[in-house]
Each structure stands twice: as C-alpha cells, then as structure tokens.
Short mmCIF file of C-alpha atoms and ligand atoms in Angstrom, two decimals:
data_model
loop_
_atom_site.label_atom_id
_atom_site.label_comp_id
_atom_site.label_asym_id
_atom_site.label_seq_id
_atom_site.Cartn_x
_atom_site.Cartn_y
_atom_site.Cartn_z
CA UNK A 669 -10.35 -13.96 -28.77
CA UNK A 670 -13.92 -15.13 -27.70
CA UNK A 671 -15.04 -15.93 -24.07
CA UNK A 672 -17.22 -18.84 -25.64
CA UNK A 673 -15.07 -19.97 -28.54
CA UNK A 674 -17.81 -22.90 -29.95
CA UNK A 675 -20.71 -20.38 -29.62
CA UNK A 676 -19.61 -16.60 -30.27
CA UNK A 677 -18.30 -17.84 -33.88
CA UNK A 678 -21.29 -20.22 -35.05
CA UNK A 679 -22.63 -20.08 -38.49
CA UNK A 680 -26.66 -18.79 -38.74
CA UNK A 681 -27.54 -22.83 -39.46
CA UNK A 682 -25.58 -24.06 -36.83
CA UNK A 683 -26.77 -21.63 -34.31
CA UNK A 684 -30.52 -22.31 -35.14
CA UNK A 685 -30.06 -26.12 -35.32
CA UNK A 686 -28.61 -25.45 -31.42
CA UNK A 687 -31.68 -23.82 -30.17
CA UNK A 688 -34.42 -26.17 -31.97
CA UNK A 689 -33.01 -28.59 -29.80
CA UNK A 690 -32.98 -26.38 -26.68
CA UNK A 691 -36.32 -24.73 -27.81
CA UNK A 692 -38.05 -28.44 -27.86
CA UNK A 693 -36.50 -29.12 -24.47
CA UNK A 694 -37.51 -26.22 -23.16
CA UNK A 695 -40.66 -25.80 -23.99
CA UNK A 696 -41.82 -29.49 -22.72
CA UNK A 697 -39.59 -28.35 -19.60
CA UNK A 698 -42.78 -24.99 -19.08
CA UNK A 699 -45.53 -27.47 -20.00
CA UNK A 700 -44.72 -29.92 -17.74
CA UNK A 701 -43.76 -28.09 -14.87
CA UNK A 702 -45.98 -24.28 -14.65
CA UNK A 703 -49.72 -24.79 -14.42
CA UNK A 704 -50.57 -21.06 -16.33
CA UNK A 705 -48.55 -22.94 -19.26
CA UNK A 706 -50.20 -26.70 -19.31
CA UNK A 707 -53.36 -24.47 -19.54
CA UNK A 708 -52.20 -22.23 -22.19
CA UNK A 709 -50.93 -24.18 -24.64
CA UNK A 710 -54.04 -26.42 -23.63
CA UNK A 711 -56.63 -23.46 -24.35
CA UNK A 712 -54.91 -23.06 -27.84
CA UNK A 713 -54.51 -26.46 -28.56
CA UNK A 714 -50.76 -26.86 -28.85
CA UNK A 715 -49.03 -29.83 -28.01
CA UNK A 716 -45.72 -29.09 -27.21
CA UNK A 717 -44.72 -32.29 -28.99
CA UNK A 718 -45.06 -30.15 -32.31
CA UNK A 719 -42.58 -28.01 -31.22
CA UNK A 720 -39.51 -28.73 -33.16
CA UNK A 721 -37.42 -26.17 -34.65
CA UNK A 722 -37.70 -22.12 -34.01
CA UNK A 723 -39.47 -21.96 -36.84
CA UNK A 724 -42.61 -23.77 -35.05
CA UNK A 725 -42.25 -20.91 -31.68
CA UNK A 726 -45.03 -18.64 -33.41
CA UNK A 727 -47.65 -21.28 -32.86
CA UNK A 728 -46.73 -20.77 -29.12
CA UNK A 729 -48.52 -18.12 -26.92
CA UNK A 730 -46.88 -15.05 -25.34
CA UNK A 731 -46.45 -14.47 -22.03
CA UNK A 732 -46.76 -10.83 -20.10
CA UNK A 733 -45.50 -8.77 -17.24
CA UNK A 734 -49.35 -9.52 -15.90
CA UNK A 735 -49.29 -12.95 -16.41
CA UNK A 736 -46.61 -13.11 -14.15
CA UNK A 737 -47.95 -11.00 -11.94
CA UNK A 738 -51.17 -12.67 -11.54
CA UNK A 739 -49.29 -15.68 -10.51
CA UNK A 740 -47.13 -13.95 -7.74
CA UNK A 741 -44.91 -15.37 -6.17
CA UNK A 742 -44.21 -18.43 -7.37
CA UNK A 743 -46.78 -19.60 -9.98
CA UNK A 744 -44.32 -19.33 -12.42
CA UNK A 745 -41.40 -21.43 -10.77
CA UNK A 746 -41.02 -24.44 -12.49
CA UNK A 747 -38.72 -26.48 -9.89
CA UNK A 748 -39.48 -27.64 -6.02
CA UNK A 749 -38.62 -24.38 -3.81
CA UNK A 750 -35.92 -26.57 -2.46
CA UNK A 751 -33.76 -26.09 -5.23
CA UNK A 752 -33.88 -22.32 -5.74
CA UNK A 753 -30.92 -20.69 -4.09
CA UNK A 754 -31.28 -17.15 -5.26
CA UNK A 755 -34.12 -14.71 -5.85
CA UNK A 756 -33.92 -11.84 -7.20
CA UNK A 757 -37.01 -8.64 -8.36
CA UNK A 758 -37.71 -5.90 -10.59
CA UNK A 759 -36.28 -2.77 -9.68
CA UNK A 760 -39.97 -0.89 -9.71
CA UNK A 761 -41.09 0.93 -6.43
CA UNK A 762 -44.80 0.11 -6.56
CA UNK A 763 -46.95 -2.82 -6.34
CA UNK A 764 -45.52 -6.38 -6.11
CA UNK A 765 -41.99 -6.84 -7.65
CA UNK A 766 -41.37 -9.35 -10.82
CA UNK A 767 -39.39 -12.50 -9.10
CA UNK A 768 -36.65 -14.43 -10.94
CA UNK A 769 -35.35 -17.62 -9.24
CA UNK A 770 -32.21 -19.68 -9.66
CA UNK A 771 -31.49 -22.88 -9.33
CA UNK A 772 -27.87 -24.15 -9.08
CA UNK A 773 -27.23 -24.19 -12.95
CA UNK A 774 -29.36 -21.20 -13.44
CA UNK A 775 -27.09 -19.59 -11.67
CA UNK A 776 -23.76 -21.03 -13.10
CA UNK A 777 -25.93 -20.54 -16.63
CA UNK A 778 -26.06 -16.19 -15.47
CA UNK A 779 -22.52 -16.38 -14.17
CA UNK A 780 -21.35 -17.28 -17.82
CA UNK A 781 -23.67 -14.85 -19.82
CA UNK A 782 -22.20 -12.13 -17.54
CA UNK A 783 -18.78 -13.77 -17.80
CA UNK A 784 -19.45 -13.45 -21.62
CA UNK A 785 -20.57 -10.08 -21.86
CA UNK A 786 -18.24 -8.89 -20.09
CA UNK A 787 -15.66 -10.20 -22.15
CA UNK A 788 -17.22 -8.94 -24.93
CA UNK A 789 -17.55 -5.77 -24.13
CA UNK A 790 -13.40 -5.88 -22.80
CA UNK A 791 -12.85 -7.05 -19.90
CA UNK A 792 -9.93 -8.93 -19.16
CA UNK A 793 -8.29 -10.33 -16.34
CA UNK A 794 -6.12 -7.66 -15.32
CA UNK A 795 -8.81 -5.07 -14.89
CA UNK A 796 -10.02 -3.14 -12.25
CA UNK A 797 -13.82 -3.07 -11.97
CA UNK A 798 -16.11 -0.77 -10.02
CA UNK A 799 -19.59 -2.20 -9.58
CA UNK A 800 -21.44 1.15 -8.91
CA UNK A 801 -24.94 -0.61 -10.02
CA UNK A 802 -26.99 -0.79 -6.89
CA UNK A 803 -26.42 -4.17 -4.96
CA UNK A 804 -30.11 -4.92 -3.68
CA UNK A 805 -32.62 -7.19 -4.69
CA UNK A 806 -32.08 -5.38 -8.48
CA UNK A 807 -29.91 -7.55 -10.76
CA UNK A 808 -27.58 -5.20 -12.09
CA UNK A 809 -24.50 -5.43 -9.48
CA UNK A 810 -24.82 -9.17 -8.60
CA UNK A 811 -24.78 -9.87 -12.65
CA UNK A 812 -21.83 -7.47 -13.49
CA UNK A 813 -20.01 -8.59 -10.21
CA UNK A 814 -20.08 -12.21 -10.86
CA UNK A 815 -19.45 -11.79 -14.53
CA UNK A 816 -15.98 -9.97 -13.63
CA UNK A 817 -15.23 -11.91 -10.93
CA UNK A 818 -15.94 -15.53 -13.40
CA UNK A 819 -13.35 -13.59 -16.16
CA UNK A 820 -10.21 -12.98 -13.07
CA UNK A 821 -10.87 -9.27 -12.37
CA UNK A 822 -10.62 -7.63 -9.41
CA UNK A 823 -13.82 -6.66 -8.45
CA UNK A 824 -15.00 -3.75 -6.31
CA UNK A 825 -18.57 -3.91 -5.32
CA UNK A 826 -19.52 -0.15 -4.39
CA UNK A 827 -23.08 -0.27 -5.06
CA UNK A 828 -24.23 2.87 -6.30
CA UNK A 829 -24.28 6.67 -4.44
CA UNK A 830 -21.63 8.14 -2.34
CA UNK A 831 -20.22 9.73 -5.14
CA UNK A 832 -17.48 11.28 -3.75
CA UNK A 833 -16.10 7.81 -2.23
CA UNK A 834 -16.28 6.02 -5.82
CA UNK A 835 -14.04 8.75 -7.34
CA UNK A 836 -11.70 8.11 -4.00
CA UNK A 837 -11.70 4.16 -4.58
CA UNK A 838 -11.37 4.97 -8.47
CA UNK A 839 -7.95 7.01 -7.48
CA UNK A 840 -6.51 4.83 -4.84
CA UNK A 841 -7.41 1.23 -6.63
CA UNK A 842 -6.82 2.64 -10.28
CA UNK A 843 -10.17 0.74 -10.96
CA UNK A 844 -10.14 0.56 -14.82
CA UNK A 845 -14.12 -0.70 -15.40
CA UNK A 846 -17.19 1.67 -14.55
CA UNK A 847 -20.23 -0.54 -14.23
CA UNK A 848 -23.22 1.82 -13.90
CA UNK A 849 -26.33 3.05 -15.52
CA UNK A 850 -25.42 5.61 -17.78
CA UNK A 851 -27.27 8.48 -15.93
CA UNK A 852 -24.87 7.23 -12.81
CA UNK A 853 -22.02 7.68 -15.20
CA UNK A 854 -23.02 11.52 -16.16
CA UNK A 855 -23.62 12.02 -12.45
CA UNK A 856 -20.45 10.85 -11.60
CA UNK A 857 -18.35 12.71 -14.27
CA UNK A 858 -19.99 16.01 -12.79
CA UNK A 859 -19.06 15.40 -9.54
CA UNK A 860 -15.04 14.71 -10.96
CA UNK A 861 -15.19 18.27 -12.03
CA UNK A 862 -16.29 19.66 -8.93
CA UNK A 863 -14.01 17.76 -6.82
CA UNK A 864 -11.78 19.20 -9.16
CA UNK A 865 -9.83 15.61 -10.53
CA UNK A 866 -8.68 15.60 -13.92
CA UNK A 867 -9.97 12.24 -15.92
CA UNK A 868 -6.72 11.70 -17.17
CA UNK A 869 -5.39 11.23 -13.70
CA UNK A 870 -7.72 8.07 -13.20
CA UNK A 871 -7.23 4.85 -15.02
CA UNK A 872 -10.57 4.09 -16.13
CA UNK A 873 -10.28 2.68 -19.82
CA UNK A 874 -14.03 1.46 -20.38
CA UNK A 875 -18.01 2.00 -18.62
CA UNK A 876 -20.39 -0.58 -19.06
CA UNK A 877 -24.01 1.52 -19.12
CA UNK A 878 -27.09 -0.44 -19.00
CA UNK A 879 -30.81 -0.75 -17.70
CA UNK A 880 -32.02 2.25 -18.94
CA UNK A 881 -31.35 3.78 -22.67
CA UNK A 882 -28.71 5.53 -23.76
CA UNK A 883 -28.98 7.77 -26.78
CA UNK A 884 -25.69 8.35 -28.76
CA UNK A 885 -25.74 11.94 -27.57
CA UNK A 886 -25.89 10.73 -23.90
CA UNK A 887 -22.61 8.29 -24.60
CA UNK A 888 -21.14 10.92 -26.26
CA UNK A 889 -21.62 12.95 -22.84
CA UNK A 890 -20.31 9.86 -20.98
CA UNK A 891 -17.22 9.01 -22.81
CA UNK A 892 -15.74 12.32 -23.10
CA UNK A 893 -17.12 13.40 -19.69
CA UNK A 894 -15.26 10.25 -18.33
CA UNK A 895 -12.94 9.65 -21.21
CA UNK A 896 -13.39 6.29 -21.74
CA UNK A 897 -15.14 3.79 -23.78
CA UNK A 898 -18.80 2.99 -23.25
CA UNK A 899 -20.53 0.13 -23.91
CA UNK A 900 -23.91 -0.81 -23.47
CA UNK A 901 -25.72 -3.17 -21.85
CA UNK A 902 -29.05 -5.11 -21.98
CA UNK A 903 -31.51 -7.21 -19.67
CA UNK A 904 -34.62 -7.35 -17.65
CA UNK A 905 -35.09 -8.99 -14.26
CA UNK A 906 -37.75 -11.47 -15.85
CA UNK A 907 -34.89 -13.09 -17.85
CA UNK A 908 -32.60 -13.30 -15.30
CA UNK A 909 -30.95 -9.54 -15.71
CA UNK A 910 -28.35 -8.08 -17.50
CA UNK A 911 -26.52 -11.25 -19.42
CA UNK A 912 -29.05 -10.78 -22.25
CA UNK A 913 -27.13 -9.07 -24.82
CA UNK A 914 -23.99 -5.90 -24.87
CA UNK A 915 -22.34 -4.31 -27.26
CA UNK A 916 -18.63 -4.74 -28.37
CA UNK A 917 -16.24 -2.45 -28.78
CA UNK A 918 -17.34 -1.61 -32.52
CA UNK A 919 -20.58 -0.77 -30.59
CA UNK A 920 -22.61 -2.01 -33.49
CA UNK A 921 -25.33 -3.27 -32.01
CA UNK A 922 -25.90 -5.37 -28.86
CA UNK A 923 -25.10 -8.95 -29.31
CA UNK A 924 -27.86 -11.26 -27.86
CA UNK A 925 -26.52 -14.29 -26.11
CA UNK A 926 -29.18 -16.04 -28.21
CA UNK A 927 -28.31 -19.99 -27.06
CA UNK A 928 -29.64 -19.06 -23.71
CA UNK A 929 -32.39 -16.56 -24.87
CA UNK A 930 -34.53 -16.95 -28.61
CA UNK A 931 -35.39 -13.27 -29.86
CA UNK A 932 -38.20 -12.35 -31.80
CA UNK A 933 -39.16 -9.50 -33.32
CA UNK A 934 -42.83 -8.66 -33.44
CA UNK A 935 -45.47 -5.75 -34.27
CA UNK A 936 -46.74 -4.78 -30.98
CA UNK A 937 -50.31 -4.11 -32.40
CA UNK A 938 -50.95 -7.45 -34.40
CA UNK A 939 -48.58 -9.66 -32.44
CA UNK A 940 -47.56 -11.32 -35.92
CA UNK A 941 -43.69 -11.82 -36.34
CA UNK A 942 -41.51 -9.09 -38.14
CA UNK A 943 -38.43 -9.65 -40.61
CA UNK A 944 -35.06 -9.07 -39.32
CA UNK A 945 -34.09 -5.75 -39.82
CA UNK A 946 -37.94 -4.14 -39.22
CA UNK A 947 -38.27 -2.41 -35.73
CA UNK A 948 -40.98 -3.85 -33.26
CA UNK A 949 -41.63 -5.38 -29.62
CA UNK A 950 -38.28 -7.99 -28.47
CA UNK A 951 -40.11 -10.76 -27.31
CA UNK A 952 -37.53 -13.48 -25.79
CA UNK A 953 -38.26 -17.41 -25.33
CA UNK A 954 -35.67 -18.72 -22.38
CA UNK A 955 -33.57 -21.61 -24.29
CA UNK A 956 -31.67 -23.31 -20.84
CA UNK A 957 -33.93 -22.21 -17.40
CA UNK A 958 -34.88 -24.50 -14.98
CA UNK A 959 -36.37 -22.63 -12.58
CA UNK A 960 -38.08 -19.80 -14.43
CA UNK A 961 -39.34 -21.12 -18.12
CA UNK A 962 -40.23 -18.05 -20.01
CA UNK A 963 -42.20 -18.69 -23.56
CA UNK A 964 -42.44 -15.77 -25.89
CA UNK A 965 -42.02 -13.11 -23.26
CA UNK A 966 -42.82 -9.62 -24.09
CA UNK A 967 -40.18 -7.06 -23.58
CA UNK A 968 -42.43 -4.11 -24.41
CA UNK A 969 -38.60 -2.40 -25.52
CA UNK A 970 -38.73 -1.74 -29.53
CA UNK A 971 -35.88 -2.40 -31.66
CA UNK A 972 -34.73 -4.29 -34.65
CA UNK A 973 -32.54 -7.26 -35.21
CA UNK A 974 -29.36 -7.38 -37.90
CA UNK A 975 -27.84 -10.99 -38.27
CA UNK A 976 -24.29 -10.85 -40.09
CA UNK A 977 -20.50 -10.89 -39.00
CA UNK A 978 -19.81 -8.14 -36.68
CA UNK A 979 -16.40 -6.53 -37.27
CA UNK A 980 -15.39 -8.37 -34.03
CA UNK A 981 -15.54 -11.55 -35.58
CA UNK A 982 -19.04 -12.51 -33.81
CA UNK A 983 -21.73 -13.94 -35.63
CA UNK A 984 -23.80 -13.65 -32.81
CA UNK A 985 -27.48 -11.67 -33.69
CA UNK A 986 -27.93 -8.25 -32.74
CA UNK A 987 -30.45 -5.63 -31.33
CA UNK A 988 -29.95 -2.50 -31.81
CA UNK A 989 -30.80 -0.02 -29.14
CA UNK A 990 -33.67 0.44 -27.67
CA UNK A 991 -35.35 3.02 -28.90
CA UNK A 992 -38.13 2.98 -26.23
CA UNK A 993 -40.72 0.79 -24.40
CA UNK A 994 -44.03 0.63 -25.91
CA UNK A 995 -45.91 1.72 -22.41
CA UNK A 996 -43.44 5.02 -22.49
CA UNK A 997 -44.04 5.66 -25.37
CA UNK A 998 -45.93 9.27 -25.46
CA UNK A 999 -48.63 10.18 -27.66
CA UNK A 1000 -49.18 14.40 -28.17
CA UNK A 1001 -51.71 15.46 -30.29
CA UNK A 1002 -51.79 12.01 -32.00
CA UNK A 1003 -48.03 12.08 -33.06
CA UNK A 1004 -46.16 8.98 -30.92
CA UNK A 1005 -42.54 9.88 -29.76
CA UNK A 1006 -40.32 8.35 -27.62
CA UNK A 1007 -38.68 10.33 -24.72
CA UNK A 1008 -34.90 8.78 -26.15
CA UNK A 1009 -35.92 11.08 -29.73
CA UNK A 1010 -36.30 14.27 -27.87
CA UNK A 1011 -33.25 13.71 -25.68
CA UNK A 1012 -31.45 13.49 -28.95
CA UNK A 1013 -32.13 16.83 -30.11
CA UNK A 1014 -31.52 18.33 -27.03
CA UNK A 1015 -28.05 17.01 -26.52
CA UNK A 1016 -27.24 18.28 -29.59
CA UNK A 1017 -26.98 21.70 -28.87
CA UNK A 1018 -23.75 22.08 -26.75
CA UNK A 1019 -24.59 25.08 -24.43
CA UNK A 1020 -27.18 22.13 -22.28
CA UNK A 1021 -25.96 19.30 -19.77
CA UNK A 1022 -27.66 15.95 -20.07
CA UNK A 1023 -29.72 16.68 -17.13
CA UNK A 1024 -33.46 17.05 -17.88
CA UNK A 1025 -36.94 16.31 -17.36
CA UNK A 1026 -39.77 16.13 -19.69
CA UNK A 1027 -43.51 16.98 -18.04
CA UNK A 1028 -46.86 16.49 -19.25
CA UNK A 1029 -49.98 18.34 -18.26
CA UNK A 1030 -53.06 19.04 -19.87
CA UNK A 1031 -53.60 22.89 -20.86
CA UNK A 1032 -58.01 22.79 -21.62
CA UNK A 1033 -58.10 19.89 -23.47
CA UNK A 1034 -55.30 19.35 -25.03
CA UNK A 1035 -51.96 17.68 -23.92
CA UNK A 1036 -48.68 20.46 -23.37
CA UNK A 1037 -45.33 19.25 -23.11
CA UNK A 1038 -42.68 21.27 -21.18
CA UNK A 1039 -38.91 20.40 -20.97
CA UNK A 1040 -36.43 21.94 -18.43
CA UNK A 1041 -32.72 21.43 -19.22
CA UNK A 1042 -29.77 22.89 -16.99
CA UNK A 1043 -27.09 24.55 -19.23
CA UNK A 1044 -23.38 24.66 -18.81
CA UNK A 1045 -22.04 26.36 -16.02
CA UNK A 1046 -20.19 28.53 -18.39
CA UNK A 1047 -22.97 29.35 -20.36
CA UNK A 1048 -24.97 30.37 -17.73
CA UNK A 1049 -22.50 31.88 -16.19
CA UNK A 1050 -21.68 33.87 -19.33
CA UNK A 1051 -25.18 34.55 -21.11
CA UNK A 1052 -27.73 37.15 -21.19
CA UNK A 1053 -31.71 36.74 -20.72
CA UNK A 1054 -31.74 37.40 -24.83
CA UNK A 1055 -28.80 34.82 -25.26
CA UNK A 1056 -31.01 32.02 -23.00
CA UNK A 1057 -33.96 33.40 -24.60
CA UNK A 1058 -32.14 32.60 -28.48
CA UNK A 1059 -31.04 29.16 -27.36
CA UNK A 1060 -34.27 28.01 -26.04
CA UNK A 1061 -35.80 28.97 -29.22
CA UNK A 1062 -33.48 27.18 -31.80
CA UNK A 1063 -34.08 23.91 -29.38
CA UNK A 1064 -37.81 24.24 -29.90
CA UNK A 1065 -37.62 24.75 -33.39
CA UNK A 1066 -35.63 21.17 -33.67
CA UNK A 1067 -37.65 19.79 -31.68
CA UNK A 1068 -40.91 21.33 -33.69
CA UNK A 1069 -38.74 19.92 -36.92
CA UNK A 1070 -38.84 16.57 -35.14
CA UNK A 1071 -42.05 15.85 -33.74
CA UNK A 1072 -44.46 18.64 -35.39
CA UNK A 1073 -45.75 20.04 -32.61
CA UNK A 1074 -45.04 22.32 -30.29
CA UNK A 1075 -42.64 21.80 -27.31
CA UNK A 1076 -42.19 24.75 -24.47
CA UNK A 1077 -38.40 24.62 -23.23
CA UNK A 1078 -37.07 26.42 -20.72
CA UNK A 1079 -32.58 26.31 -20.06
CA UNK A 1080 -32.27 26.05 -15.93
CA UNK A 1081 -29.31 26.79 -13.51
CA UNK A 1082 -26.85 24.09 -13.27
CA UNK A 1083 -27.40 21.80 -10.87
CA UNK A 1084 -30.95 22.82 -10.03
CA UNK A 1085 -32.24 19.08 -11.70
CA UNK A 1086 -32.14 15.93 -9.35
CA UNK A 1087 -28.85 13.74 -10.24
CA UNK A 1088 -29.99 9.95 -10.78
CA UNK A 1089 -27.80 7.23 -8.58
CA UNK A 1090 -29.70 4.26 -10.68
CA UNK A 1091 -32.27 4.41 -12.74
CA UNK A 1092 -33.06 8.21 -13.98
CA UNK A 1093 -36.52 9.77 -14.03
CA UNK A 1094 -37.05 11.87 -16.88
CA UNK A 1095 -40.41 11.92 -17.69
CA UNK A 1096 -43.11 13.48 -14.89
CA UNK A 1097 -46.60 12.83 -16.56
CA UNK A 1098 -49.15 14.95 -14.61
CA UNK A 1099 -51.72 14.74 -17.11
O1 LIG B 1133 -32.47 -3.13 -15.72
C1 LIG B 1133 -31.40 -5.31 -15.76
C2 LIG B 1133 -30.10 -4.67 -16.07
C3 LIG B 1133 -29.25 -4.30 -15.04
C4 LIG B 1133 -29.69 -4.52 -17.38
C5 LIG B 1133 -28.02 -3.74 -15.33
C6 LIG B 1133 -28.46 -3.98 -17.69
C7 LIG B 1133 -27.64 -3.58 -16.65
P1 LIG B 1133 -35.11 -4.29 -14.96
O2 LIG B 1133 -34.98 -3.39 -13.77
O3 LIG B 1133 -36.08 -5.41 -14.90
O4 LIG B 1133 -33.74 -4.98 -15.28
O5 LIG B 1133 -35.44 -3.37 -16.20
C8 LIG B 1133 -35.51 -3.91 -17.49
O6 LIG B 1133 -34.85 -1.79 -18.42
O7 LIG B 1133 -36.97 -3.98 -20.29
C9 LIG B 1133 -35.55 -2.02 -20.65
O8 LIG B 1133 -36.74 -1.30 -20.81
C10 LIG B 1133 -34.62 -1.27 -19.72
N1 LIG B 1133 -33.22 -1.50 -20.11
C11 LIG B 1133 -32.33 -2.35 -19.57
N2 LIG B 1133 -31.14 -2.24 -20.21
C12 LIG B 1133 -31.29 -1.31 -21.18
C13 LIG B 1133 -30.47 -0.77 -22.19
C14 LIG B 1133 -32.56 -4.34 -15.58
N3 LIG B 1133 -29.19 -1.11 -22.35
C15 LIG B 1133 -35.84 -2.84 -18.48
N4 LIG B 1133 -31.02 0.15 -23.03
C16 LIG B 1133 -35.78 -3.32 -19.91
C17 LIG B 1133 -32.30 0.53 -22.90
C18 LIG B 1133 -32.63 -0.86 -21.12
N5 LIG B 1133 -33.13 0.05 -21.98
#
C-alpha cells in the first residue's frame, strides 16, 4: 500500500527519534563544510555538538533566500565541485537564479521523494504520464519525470506549451497522469473544448498541480474541466524541488516527506516557533543533503501543520495549503489579503472562467485595486450590459464582505486574458 513501507506508517515517537539522529548529523555535516554556517552558529554561540534532538533546532539560526544569494554560486555547496552531477535554479526571470546541487545520493535521495509522492498521490506502474511541467533548468519536470519513471510508468516528457500537441499525445498514448501547474491544467482543458474533444474520450484518471497555489475553487475548475482527480503538489528549488510534500487522494492536506526535510512552523514577525495546528511561515531544516545543507530555511509560504492518521493510513505530518507567501501578500488600506482569498470568491460565482488578473495602482494617495475576469463564453455570449453590469456588482459586494474595502471588477471577453504555460501571473502591481 505504501511506496516507503518503514517510513509512511511510523508512529509520531518513532518518526522524531529518526530525525534527531539525522538532524545531529546534519547539522555537524553544514558546520563543517559551508563557511556562512561555521560563522553563524559561531556569531550566536552554538556548538553544533548541542544539537541533539528536534527539540534543540530553535537554538539554530535561519537561513534566507538572501543569504543564499549573497553567497552565489556556490558558497553554499557543502561538497568538492567534483562530486556534484546536477544543478538545477529557481524558476524567477530576474537577477541571479537560486542554485541547488546534487551529488550522487542527493540525487538517488530526490528520485525516491518523487518516487514517493508520486505514489502517494496514485501512480502506479501501469500509468501513462504526461510531464507538461517545463523541462529547463526549473525542477518541476526532471522531479515528476524521474519520480514516474523510479515507480515503472511510462513516462512522456512534453515539457510544457504546444497545447494542441499534448491533447494529440494525450489521445494517441491514452496518457492517464497530467503533471502540470494547475494554471497549465485550466489552459489546457480550454483548449480541449475548442479543439472540440470530449474529456471522456481521453484516459486521463488523475493531474498532479503544483508550484503555484491552487485554491479549491481553481481544482474544482480543473477536475471537472479535465474530469479527473487533482492532487497537489509542493516544493521549492532551494530544497531540491517538488519531492517536499503532496497530497493523497483524500486530499487532506499535503504530506511532508519529513525524514528528508524537518518542518517548522513559525510567526513570520517574531520568528518564535508556533504550535501545530496555528498558521505561520514553513521554515524547513534538510535532514539527508550532502551537497546543499539547508538549516531552518525560510519558505516565506504560510500554512499550518496537522499531525494524526490520514484516512490513507499515513502518519506522515501535513501542511495544509498554502495560503500565500508572506512577500505577496498585499496590504490595501491596512487590511492584509492574500491574492489565493480573492480568487476564491471570484470562482464562486459560475458565470466567470478562472482566468484573471488582479492590478494595483495608486488613485491620489491611496492604493485601488482593480480585477478583470473573462466570463463564460455563454454568458457573454448571452448577457446584456445590465446583466454584466448585475454580476460585476454581486462579485464586489463578496469581495467587499471579504476584505472590507472596496474592489472595482470589471467581467471581460473570453479569451481576451493571457493563458499561463507554467507559472501564472495574476497579480500586476503598478503602484
Ligand atoms: O515551484 C518546485 C515545484 C515544481 C513544486 C513542480 C511543485 C511542482 P520554485 O520555482 O522554487 O520551485 O518555487 C517555489 O512556489 O515556495 C511556493 O511559494 C510555490 N509553490 C510550489 N508548490 C506550490 C503549491 C517549484 N503546491 C515556490 N501550492 C514555493 C502553493 C506552491 N504554492
């Protein structure tokens, strides 16, 4: 039933006795071997000798995107160059990427997390999977592909775009597996209607949607769009990629493959540690890297944990989803709201597509935020100015419910909004 039979199953005690040990090792492994750490835990006056059980990590420092960007490229690489045999970088256009390396058993370390995951979230050896993340430097397709490939499934690597030609290598290898962010997915269901091919003629079963959120709203849209089952999927390039934590089937939560990576959950203000079950910054400690040792890395992505059984038989901890990243986070008129809050209450009215964008500009002094949405081609076929005029209201209104302030929304022609191949843009900020 489990991919990982000794791990997916442990009790809570067992579990944390399994990373102390790892924890200790690793953490002598980052002293030892990266300068910015020696220093660090120097500065503070840590020895990493104290380090002995999880409890001890909040004596250790945290570690940022800019810490390991002021130590580009390698200042964070922990082995001779010699032994790396992959690198791989943040997905971000601008400025220097974010580097992970891999040695050897880094590597075979990802292929099993992926292997994992993908077993968790259904993947068996008789599927058909189409790995429309983009191959590239980003992590997504390598992870997914070598995850399938590890479990016996026949793998397709399509890389992401060319829309049409997926839905033609969907029909003629009856690929059963979407792998995709879930703004590919939507983009990709749209183009199935236009090319006029019925979902029930394909024989995809199950998406797996990750590196960017996904509201339940925007599933919603995916699964019956598509008709399948989506599940979604976590990572960031700095620990490696996706192989961090997915969903099962019961989609309760994203279990974290937490004897490679330690989660914490902690109040982005004070930095101090919050309960399970309280929402705040992930911060992840690497339990099994050699090549990049990461100590109390900040995520900047806010959730909450839930330990417990899962209804899959796991006992391994959740997140739940993302509900944002602390440097998206927008702030209007004092009021904080994520962009994954309003996308909620706009995908709840049924007349709107999930294709949107959200812009900020500054009206005088103060901060105005705009949304356009594209409507159903049958709505817009269908409606009057005073029926467009009616729906855009009500939206505001929930949206004015939501966030207490006002939002200006406008409904737009179908298929006027860019369609996202990767990662989607949704928020323009020309404040
Ligand atoms: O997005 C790795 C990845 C690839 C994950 C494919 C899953 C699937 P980065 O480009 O470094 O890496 O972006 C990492 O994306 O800190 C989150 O803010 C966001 N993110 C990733 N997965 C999810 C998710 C890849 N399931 C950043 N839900 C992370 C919400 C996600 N946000």
């Amino acid at each position: 039933m489990f991919w990982d039979e000794e791990i997916e199953g442990l009790s809570c005690d067992e579990m944390t006795h399994i990373q102390g040990e790892k924890l200790r090792k690793q953490v002598k492994h980052a002293y030892e071997r990266i300068e910015f750490y020696r220093k660090r835990f120097d500065a503070i006056g840590v020895n990493p000798g104290e380090i002995k059980t999880v409890e001890d990590i909040s004596s250790l420092p945290f570690t940022t995107k800019s810490d390991l960007r002021n130590n580009y490229p390698y200042g964070f690489c922990a082995v001779p160059h010699s032994d790396i045999i992959r690198v791989h970088a943040s997905s971000g256009t601008t400025g220097k990427p974010t580097p992970v390396f891999h040695t050897k058993k880094d590597l075979e370390n990802w292929i099993n997390c992926m292997a994992r995951n993908c077993y968790i979230a259904g993947i068996r050896q008789d599927d058909v999977c189409q790995i429309a993340f983009r191959y590239a430097l980003f992590t997504g397709a390598f992870g997914h592909h070598l995850g399938a490939e590890r479990i016996g499934a026949t793998v397709i690597p399509m890389s992401s775009g060319q829309t049409e030609r997926q839905l033609m290598m969907m029909q003629d290898f009856k690929t059963t597996v979407l792998h995709c962010t879930p703004s590919y997915a939507i983009t990709i269901a749209e183009k199935m209607i236009d090319m006029g091919i019925d979902k029930r003629s394909l024989s995809l079963r199950l998406g797996i949607h990750g590196a960017e959120p996904m509201t339940e709203e925007l599933r919603g849209e995916i699964e019956e769009g598509l008709g399948i089952l989506s599940i979604g999927d976590y990572g960031l390039t700095e620990l490696g990629g996706p192989g961090v934590s997915i969903e099962c089937p019961e989609q309760a939560g994203y279990h974290i493959n937490e004897d490679y990576f330690f989660p914490e959950i902690v109040d982005p203000e004070t930095l101090k540690p919050l309960p399970d079950g309280e929402i705040g910054e992930l911060v992840f400690t690497t339990l099994q890297k050699e090549a990049l040792a990461l100590i109390r890395y900040r995520t900047r992505d806010i959730t909450h944990l839930e330990r417990g059984r899962c209804a899959c038989g796991r006992t391994l901890i959740r997140h739940k989803p993302i509900k944002g990243r602390t440097d998206d986070m927008l702030i209007i008129g004092g009021v904080n709201f994520f962009p994954s809050q309003l996308e909620s209450v706009l995908l709840g009215f049924e007349e709107v597509e999930p294709h949107y964008v959200i812009r900020l500009t500054k009206k005088g002094r103060l901060d105005h935020v705009s949304v356009d949405i594209e409507t159903t081609p049958a709505f817009w076929s269908k409606s009057s100015q005073d029926a467009r005029a009616g729906l855009t209201r009500k939206m505001e209104m929930r949206a004015k419910d939501l966030l207490g302030f006002r939002i200006e929304i406008s409904v737009v022609e179908p298929s006027s909004i860019p369609r996202s191949e990767g990662k989607a843009k949704r928020v323009i900020d020309n404040r």
